[in-house]
mmCIF file with all atom_site columns, C-alpha atoms in Angstrom:
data_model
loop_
_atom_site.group_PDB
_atom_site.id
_atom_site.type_symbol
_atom_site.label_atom_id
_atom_site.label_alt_id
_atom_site.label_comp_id
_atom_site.label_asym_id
_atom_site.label_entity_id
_atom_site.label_seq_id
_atom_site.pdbx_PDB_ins_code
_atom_site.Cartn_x
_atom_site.Cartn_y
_atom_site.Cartn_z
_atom_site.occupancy
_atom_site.B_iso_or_equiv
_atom_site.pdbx_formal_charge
_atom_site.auth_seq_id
_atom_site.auth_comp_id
_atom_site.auth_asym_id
_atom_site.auth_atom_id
_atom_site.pdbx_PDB_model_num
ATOM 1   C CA . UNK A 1 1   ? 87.814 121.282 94.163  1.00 90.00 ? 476 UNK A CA 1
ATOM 2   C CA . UNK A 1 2   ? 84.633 119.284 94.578  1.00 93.00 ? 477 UNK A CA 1
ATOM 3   C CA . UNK A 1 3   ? 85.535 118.321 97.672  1.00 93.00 ? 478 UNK A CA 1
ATOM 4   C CA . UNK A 1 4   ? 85.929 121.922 98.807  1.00 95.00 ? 479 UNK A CA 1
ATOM 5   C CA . UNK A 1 5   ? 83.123 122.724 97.634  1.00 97.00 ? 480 UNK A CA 1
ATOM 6   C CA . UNK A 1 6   ? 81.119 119.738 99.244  1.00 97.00 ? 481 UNK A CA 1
ATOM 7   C CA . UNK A 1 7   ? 82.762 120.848 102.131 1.00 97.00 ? 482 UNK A CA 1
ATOM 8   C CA . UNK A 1 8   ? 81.405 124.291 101.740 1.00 98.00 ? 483 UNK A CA 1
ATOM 9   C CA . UNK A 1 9   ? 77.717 124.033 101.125 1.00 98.00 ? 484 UNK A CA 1
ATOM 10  C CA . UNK A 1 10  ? 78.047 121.072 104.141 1.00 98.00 ? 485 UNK A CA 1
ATOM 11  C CA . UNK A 1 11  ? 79.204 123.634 106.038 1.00 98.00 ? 486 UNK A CA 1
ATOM 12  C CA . UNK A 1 12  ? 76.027 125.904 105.427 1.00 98.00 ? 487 UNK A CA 1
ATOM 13  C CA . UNK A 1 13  ? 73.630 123.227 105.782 1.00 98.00 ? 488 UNK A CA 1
ATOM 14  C CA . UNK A 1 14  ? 75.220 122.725 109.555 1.00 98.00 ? 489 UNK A CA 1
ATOM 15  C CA . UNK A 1 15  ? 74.723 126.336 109.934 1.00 98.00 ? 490 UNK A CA 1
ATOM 16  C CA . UNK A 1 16  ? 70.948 126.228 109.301 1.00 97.00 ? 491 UNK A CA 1
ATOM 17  C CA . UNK A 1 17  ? 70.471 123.622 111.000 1.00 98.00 ? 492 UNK A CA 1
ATOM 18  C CA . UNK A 1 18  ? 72.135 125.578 114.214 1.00 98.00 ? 493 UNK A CA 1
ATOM 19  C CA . UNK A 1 19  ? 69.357 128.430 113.229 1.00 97.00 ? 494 UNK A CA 1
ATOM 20  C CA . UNK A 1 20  ? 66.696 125.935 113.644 1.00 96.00 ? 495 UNK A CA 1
ATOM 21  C CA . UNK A 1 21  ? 68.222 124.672 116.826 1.00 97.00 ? 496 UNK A CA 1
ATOM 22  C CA . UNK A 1 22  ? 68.033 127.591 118.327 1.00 97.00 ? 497 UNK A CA 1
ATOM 23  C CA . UNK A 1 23  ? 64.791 128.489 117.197 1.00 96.00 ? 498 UNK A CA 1
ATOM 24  C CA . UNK A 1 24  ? 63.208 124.878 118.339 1.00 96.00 ? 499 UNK A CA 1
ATOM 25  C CA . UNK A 1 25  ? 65.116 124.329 121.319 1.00 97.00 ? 500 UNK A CA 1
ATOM 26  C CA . UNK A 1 26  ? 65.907 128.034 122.827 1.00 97.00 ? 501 UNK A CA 1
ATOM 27  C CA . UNK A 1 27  ? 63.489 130.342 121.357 1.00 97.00 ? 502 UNK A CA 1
ATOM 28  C CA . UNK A 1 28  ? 60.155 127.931 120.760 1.00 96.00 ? 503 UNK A CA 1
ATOM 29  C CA . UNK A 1 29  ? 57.655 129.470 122.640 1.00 96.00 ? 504 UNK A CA 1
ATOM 30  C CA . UNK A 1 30  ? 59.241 133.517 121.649 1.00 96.00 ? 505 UNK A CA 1
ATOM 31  C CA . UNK A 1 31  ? 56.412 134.970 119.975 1.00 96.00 ? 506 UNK A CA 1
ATOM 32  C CA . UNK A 1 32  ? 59.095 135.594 116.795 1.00 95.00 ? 507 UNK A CA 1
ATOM 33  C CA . UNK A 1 33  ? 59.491 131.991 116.229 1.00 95.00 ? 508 UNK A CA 1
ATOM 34  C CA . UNK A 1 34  ? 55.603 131.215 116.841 1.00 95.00 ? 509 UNK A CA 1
ATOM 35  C CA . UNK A 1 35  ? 55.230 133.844 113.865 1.00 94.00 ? 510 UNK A CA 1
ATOM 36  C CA . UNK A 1 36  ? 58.075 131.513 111.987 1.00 92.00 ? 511 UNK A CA 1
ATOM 37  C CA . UNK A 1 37  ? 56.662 127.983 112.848 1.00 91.00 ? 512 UNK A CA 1
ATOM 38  C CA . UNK A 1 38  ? 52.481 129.318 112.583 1.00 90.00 ? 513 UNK A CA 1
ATOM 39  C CA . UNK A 1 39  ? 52.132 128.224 116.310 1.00 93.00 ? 514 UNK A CA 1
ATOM 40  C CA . UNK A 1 40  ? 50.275 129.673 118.967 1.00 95.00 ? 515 UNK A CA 1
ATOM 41  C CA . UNK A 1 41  ? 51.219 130.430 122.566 1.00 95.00 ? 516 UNK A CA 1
ATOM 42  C CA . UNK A 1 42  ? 49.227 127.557 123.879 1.00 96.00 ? 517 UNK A CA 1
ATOM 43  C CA . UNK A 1 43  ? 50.577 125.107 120.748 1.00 95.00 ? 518 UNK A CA 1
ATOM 44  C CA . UNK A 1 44  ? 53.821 126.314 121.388 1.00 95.00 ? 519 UNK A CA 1
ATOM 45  C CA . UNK A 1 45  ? 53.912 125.478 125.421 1.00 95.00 ? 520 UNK A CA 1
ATOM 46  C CA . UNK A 1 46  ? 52.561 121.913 124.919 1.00 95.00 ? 521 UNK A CA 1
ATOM 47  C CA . UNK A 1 47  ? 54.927 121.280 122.172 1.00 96.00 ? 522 UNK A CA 1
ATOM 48  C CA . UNK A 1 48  ? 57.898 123.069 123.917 1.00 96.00 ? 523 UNK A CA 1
ATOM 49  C CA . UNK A 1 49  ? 59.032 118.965 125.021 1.00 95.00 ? 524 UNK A CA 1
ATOM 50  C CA . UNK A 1 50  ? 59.056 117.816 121.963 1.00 95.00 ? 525 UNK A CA 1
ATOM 51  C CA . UNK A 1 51  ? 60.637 120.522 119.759 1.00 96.00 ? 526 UNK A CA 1
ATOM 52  C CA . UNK A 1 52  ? 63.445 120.991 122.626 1.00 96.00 ? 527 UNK A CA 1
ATOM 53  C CA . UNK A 1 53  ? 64.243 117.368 121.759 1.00 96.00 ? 528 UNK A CA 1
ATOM 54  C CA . UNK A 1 54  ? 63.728 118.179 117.752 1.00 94.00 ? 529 UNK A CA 1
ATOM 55  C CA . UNK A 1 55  ? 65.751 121.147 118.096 1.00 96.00 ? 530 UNK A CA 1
ATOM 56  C CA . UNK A 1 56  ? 69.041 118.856 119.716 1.00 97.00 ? 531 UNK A CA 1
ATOM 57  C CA . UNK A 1 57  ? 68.560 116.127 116.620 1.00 95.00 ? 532 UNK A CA 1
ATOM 58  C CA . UNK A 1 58  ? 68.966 119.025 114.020 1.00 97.00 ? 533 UNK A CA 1
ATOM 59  C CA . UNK A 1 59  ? 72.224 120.581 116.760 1.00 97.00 ? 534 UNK A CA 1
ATOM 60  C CA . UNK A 1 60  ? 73.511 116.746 116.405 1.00 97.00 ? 535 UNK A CA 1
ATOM 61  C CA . UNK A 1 61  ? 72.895 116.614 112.452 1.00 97.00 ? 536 UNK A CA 1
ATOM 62  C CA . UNK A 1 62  ? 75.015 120.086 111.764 1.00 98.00 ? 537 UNK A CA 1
ATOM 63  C CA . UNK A 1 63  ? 78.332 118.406 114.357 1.00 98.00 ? 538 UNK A CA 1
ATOM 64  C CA . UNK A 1 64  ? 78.374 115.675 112.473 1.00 98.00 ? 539 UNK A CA 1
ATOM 65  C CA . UNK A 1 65  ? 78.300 117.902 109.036 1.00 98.00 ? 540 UNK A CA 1
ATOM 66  C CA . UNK A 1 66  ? 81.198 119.436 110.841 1.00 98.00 ? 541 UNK A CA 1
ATOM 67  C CA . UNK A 1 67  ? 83.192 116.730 111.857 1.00 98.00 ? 542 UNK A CA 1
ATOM 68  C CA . UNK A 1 68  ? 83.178 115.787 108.361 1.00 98.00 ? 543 UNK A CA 1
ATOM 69  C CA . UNK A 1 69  ? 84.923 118.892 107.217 1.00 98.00 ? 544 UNK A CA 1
ATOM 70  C CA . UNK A 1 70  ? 87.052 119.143 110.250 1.00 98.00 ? 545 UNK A CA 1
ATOM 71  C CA . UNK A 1 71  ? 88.310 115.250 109.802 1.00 98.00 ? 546 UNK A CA 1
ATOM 72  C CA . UNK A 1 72  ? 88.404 116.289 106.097 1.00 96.00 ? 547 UNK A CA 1
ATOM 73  C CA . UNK A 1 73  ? 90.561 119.114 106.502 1.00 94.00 ? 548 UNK A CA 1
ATOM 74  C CA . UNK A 1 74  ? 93.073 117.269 108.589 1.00 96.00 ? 549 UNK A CA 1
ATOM 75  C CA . UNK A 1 75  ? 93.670 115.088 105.470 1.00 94.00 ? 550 UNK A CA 1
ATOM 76  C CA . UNK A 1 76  ? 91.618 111.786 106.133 1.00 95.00 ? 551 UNK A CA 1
ATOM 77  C CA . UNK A 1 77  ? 89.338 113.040 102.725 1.00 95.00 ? 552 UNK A CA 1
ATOM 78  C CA . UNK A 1 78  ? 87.454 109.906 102.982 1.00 94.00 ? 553 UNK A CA 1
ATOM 79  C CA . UNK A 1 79  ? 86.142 109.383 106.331 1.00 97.00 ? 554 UNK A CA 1
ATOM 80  C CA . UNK A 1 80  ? 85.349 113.368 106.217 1.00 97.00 ? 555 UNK A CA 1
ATOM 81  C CA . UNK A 1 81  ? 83.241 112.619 103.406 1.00 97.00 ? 556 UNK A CA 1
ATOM 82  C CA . UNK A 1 82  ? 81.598 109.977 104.774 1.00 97.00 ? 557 UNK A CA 1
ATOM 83  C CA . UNK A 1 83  ? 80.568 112.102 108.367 1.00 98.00 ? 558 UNK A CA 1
ATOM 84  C CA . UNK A 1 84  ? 79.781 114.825 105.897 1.00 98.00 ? 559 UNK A CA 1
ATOM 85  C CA . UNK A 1 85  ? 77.284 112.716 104.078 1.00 98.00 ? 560 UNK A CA 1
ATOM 86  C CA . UNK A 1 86  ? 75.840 110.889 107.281 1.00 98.00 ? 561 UNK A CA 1
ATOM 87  C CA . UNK A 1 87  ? 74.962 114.463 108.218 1.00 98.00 ? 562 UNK A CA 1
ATOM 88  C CA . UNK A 1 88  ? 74.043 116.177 105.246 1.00 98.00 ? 563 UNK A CA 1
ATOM 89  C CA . UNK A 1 89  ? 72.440 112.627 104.138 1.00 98.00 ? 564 UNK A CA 1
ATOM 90  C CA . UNK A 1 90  ? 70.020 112.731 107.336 1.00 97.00 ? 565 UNK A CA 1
ATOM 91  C CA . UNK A 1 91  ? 69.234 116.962 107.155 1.00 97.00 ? 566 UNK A CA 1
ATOM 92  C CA . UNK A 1 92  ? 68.132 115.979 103.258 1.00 97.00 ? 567 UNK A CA 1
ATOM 93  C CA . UNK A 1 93  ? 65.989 113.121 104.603 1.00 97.00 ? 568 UNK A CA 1
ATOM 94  C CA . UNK A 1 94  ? 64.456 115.251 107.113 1.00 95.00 ? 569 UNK A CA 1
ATOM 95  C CA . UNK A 1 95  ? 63.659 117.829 104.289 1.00 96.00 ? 570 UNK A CA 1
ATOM 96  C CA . UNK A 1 96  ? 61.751 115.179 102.263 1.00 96.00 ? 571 UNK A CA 1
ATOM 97  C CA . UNK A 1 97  ? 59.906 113.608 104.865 1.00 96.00 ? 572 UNK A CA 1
ATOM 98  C CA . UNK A 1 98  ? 59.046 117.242 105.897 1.00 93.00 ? 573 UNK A CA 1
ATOM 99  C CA . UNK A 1 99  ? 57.266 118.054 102.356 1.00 94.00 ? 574 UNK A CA 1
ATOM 100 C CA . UNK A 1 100 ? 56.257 114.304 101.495 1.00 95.00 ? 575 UNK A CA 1
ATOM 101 C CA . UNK A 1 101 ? 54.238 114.835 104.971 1.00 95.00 ? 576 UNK A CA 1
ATOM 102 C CA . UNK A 1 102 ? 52.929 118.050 104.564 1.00 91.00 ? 577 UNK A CA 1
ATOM 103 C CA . UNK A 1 103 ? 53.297 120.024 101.088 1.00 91.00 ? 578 UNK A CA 1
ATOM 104 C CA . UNK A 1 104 ? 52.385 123.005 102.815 1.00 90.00 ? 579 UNK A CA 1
ATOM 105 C CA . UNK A 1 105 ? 55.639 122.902 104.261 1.00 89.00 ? 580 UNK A CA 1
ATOM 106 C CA . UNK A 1 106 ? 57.491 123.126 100.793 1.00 92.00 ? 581 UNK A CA 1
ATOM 107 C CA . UNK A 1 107 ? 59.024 126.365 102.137 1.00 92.00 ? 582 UNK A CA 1
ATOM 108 C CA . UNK A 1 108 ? 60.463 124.980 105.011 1.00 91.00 ? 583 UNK A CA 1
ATOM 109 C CA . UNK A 1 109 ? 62.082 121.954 103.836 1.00 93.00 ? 584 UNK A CA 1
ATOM 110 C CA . UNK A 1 110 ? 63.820 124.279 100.837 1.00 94.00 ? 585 UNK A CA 1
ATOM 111 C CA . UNK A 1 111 ? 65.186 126.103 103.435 1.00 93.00 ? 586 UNK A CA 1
ATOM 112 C CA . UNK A 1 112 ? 66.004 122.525 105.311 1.00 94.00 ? 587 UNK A CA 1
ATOM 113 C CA . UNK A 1 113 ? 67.379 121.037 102.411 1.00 95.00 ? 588 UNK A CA 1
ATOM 114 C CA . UNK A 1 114 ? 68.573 122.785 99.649  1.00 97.00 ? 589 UNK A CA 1
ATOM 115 C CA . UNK A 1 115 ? 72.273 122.835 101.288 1.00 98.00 ? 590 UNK A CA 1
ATOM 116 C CA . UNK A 1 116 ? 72.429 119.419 101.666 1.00 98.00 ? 591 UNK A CA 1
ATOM 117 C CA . UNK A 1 117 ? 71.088 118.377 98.569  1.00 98.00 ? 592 UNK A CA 1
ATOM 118 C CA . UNK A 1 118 ? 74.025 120.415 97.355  1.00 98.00 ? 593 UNK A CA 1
ATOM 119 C CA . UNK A 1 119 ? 76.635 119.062 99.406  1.00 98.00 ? 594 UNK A CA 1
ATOM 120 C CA . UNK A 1 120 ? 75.447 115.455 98.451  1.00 98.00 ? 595 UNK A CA 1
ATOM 121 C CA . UNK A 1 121 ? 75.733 115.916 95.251  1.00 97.00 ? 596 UNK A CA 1
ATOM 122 C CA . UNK A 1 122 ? 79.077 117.508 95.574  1.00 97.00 ? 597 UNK A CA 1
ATOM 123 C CA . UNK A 1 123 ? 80.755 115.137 97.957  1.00 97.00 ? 598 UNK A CA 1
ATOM 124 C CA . UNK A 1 124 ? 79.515 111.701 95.890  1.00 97.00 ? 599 UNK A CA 1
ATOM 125 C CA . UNK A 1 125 ? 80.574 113.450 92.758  1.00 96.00 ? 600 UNK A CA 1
ATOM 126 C CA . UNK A 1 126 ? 84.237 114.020 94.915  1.00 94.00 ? 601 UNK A CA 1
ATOM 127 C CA . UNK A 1 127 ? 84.112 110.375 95.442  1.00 90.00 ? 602 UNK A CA 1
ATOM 128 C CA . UNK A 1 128 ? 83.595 109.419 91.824  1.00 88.00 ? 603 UNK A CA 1
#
């Protein structure tokens, strides 16, 4: 059950982390995702190279998430666990280096890690 579970909120971390994808890598300098990120036009064209490249590393974090579940789901429980906490792991890093380095970002990394705090939790509990 746990493991579903783990499984579940991993599976909505990768999800969010597909939004933010999108929004850094596809939709940066949209004036909708300015509004999101607090950017302006001019911020968001000289920054447009680096969150491209942000954008892929949060795309990369939400495969491995789903890997995990995928590899899980075939019946190898323990190496899906593992990819499911290498990606979940690294999206709840993100989320606390995001607030430790700016507390006005609390919002944010809620929204950035709240699922994969869950997950953890879950999935080392599973493995207890």
């Amino acid at each position: 059950m746990l493991l579903i579970l783990g499984s579940v909120f991993a599976a909505l971390a990768a999800l969010v982390h597909v939004y933010i994808f999108v929004l850094e890598s596809v939709r940066w300098t949209h004036p909708s995702t300015r509004r999101i990120f607090g950017t302006s036009a001019e911020d968001a064209q000289v920054t447009k190279p680096l969150a491209f490249n942000q954008g892929f590393y949060n795309l990369f974090l939400a495969v491995i998430a789903v890997a995990g579940i995928v590899v899980a789901l075939a019946g190898s429980a323990g190496a899906g666990i593992a990819l499911m906490l290498a990606g979940t792991g690294s999206m709840l890093a993100a989320a606390l280096v995001l607030i430790l380095s700016d507390s006005s970002k609390a919002r944010a990394a809620t929204v950035q890690g709240l699922f994969p705090l869950v997950a953890v939790v879950l999935l080392v509990v599973a493995l207890i």
